[in-house]
């Protein structure tokens, strides 16, 4: 695999709040739609008028979430929502003195992708307020999942300019 190093002088991170919100809505609309269809198709009615799934059937929504977030990001370099709005997550590496960073145009590791999406519920809490606050107040416009996964999110158009 050819690896392209992109430095901060050539690659500028921006908050892209609107695009990131839209990407999250697309991704989680697909996930929640699957969940509700699956719940009504395979769930059993309970005493409170709802449905529940138990046993091994309960793993399917979790596996689907992993497939739609981590899996798609591993195979295609970005989730469906990020691809539609022109965003791409990238791995970052800090210099020895922590004064600069470089992004690499390689696919994220499984661990990085998993960390990014494991914190989605926190970043999306209260209509995304936590994610928006952290994106606006971090040097590289990262949400909590990006900080933990050591990633940044950039516009794909910026990648083409930096090459």
Tab-separated table of N, CA, C and O in Angstrom, residues 29-73:
chain	number	residue	atom	x	y	z
A	29	UNK	N	-29.370	6.643	11.036
A	29	UNK	CA	-30.707	6.392	10.493
A	29	UNK	C	-30.762	4.980	9.913
A	29	UNK	O	-31.730	4.252	10.123
A	30	UNK	N	-29.708	4.587	9.220
A	30	UNK	CA	-29.629	3.223	8.677
A	30	UNK	C	-29.607	2.200	9.814
A	30	UNK	O	-30.330	1.199	9.787
A	31	UNK	N	-28.798	2.458	10.827
A	31	UNK	CA	-28.669	1.525	11.955
A	31	UNK	C	-29.976	1.406	12.726
A	31	UNK	O	-30.427	0.297	13.038
A	32	UNK	N	-30.621	2.536	13.044
A	32	UNK	CA	-31.877	2.491	13.795
A	32	UNK	C	-33.006	1.879	12.973
A	32	UNK	O	-33.858	1.174	13.511
A	33	UNK	N	-33.024	2.131	11.667
A	33	UNK	CA	-34.044	1.522	10.809
A	33	UNK	C	-33.912	0.003	10.847
A	33	UNK	O	-34.907	-0.712	11.017
A	34	UNK	N	-32.679	-0.487	10.698
A	34	UNK	CA	-32.449	-1.927	10.788
A	34	UNK	C	-32.916	-2.450	12.150
A	34	UNK	O	-33.592	-3.470	12.228
A	35	UNK	N	-32.534	-1.738	13.214
A	35	UNK	CA	-32.868	-2.193	14.562
A	35	UNK	C	-34.380	-2.335	14.743
A	35	UNK	O	-34.854	-3.358	15.247
A	36	UNK	N	-35.146	-1.329	14.333
A	36	UNK	CA	-36.591	-1.392	14.546
A	36	UNK	C	-37.250	-2.456	13.660
A	36	UNK	O	-38.160	-3.159	14.115
A	37	UNK	N	-36.814	-2.579	12.433
A	37	UNK	CA	-37.360	-3.635	11.574
A	37	UNK	C	-37.022	-5.003	12.160
A	37	UNK	O	-37.882	-5.892	12.235
A	38	UNK	N	-35.793	-5.175	12.587
A	38	UNK	CA	-35.360	-6.444	13.179
A	38	UNK	C	-36.141	-6.739	14.461
A	38	UNK	O	-36.582	-7.870	14.689
A	39	UNK	N	-36.327	-5.723	15.284
A	39	UNK	CA	-37.051	-5.889	16.545
A	39	UNK	C	-38.487	-6.354	16.301
A	39	UNK	O	-38.966	-7.282	16.957
A	40	UNK	N	-39.177	-5.738	15.340
A	40	UNK	CA	-40.553	-6.132	15.069
A	40	UNK	C	-40.639	-7.475	14.353
A	40	UNK	O	-41.613	-8.204	14.522
A	41	UNK	N	-39.625	-7.815	13.576
A	41	UNK	CA	-39.644	-9.081	12.849
A	41	UNK	C	-39.313	-10.273	13.748
A	41	UNK	O	-39.914	-11.335	13.629
A	42	UNK	N	-38.344	-10.096	14.653
A	42	UNK	CA	-37.870	-11.221	15.458
A	42	UNK	C	-38.147	-11.086	16.955
A	42	UNK	O	-37.927	-12.020	17.701
A	43	UNK	N	-38.625	-9.920	17.369
A	43	UNK	CA	-38.884	-9.703	18.787
A	43	UNK	C	-40.195	-10.319	19.240
A	43	UNK	O	-41.065	-10.660	18.425
A	44	UNK	N	-40.301	-10.460	20.532
A	44	UNK	CA	-41.530	-10.980	21.130
A	44	UNK	C	-42.214	-9.857	21.902
A	44	UNK	O	-41.553	-9.087	22.592
A	45	UNK	N	-43.549	-9.768	21.775
A	45	UNK	CA	-44.258	-8.724	22.524
A	45	UNK	C	-44.097	-8.932	24.035
A	45	UNK	O	-44.037	-10.062	24.520
A	46	UNK	N	-43.985	-7.833	24.755
A	46	UNK	CA	-43.909	-7.931	26.214
A	46	UNK	C	-45.176	-7.362	26.843
A	46	UNK	O	-46.080	-6.894	26.148
A	47	UNK	N	-45.250	-7.393	28.169
A	47	UNK	CA	-46.451	-6.961	28.895
A	47	UNK	C	-46.712	-5.461	28.794
A	47	UNK	O	-47.820	-5.005	29.053
A	48	UNK	N	-45.701	-4.691	28.441
A	48	UNK	CA	-45.831	-3.230	28.404
A	48	UNK	C	-46.181	-2.707	27.020
A	48	UNK	O	-46.167	-1.505	26.782
A	49	UNK	N	-46.464	-3.596	26.071
A	49	UNK	CA	-46.830	-3.187	24.724
A	49	UNK	C	-45.647	-3.019	23.790
A	49	UNK	O	-45.832	-2.618	22.642
A	50	UNK	N	-44.460	-3.298	24.246
A	50	UNK	CA	-43.271	-3.202	23.407
A	50	UNK	C	-42.804	-4.567	22.959
A	50	UNK	O	-43.519	-5.563	23.089
A	51	UNK	N	-41.629	-4.611	22.434
A	51	UNK	CA	-41.026	-5.857	21.980
A	51	UNK	C	-39.666	-6.021	22.640
A	51	UNK	O	-39.015	-5.039	23.004
A	52	UNK	N	-39.254	-7.266	22.781
A	52	UNK	CA	-37.911	-7.526	23.298
A	52	UNK	C	-37.297	-8.706	22.551
A	52	UNK	O	-38.000	-9.543	21.999
A	53	UNK	N	-35.991	-8.689	22.533
A	53	UNK	CA	-35.225	-9.764	21.902
A	53	UNK	C	-34.301	-10.317	22.965
A	53	UNK	O	-33.681	-9.565	23.717
A	54	UNK	N	-34.207	-11.627	23.038
A	54	UNK	CA	-33.315	-12.227	24.026
A	54	UNK	C	-32.479	-13.323	23.367
A	54	UNK	O	-32.764	-13.768	22.267
A	55	UNK	N	-31.454	-13.712	24.074
A	55	UNK	CA	-30.587	-14.779	23.585
A	55	UNK	C	-29.684	-14.318	22.455
A	55	UNK	O	-29.344	-13.140	22.350
A	56	UNK	N	-29.317	-15.251	21.614
A	56	UNK	CA	-28.406	-14.947	20.512
A	56	UNK	C	-28.982	-13.952	19.513
A	56	UNK	O	-28.238	-13.225	18.863
A	57	UNK	N	-30.308	-13.905	19.396
A	57	UNK	CA	-30.927	-12.940	18.483
A	57	UNK	C	-30.591	-11.501	18.874
A	57	UNK	O	-30.588	-10.600	18.036
A	58	UNK	N	-30.293	-11.283	20.140
A	58	UNK	CA	-29.951	-9.946	20.612
A	58	UNK	C	-28.604	-9.449	20.121
A	58	UNK	O	-28.304	-8.256	20.203
A	59	UNK	N	-27.779	-10.349	19.595
A	59	UNK	CA	-26.470	-9.947	19.086
A	59	UNK	C	-26.537	-9.317	17.694
A	59	UNK	O	-25.642	-8.563	17.314
A	60	UNK	N	-27.567	-9.623	16.921
A	60	UNK	CA	-27.649	-9.145	15.543
A	60	UNK	C	-27.598	-7.612	15.441
A	60	UNK	O	-26.856	-7.086	14.607
A	61	UNK	N	-28.357	-6.856	16.238
A	61	UNK	CA	-28.245	-5.392	16.130
A	61	UNK	C	-26.847	-4.872	16.479
A	61	UNK	O	-26.368	-3.923	15.855
A	62	UNK	N	-26.188	-5.488	17.436
A	62	UNK	CA	-24.830	-5.071	17.806
A	62	UNK	C	-23.868	-5.375	16.657
A	62	UNK	O	-23.026	-4.545	16.304
A	63	UNK	N	-24.010	-6.553	16.061
A	63	UNK	CA	-23.165	-6.915	14.924
A	63	UNK	C	-23.423	-6.002	13.726
A	63	UNK	O	-22.487	-5.613	13.018
A	64	UNK	N	-24.684	-5.648	13.509
A	64	UNK	CA	-25.011	-4.739	12.409
A	64	UNK	C	-24.393	-3.366	12.644
A	64	UNK	O	-23.866	-2.745	11.724
A	65	UNK	N	-24.470	-2.878	13.893
A	65	UNK	CA	-23.829	-1.602	14.228
A	65	UNK	C	-22.337	-1.669	13.908
A	65	UNK	O	-21.789	-0.754	13.279
A	66	UNK	N	-21.671	-2.730	14.329
A	66	UNK	CA	-20.243	-2.879	14.063
A	66	UNK	C	-19.940	-2.946	12.576
A	66	UNK	O	-18.971	-2.354	12.096
A	67	UNK	N	-20.771	-3.640	11.837
A	67	UNK	CA	-20.591	-3.754	10.393
A	67	UNK	C	-20.758	-2.397	9.709
A	67	UNK	O	-19.950	-2.017	8.865
A	68	UNK	N	-21.793	-1.644	10.092
A	68	UNK	CA	-22.086	-0.365	9.435
A	68	UNK	C	-21.132	0.758	9.836
A	68	UNK	O	-21.021	1.745	9.112
A	69	UNK	N	-20.490	0.646	10.950
A	69	UNK	CA	-19.565	1.699	11.365
A	69	UNK	C	-18.123	1.250	11.150
A	69	UNK	O	-17.458	1.701	10.231
A	70	UNK	N	-17.669	0.348	11.959
A	70	UNK	CA	-16.279	-0.101	11.905
A	70	UNK	C	-16.007	-0.867	10.608
A	70	UNK	O	-15.006	-0.612	9.924
A	71	UNK	N	-16.876	-1.785	10.245
A	71	UNK	CA	-16.658	-2.603	9.057
A	71	UNK	C	-16.593	-1.783	7.781
A	71	UNK	O	-15.660	-1.923	6.981
A	72	UNK	N	-17.579	-0.925	7.563
A	72	UNK	CA	-17.598	-0.107	6.355
A	72	UNK	C	-16.391	0.840	6.336
A	72	UNK	O	-15.777	1.041	5.282
A	73	UNK	N	-16.034	1.384	7.496
A	73	UNK	CA	-14.862	2.263	7.568
A	73	UNK	C	-13.578	1.498	7.241
A	73	UNK	O	-12.670	2.041	6.617
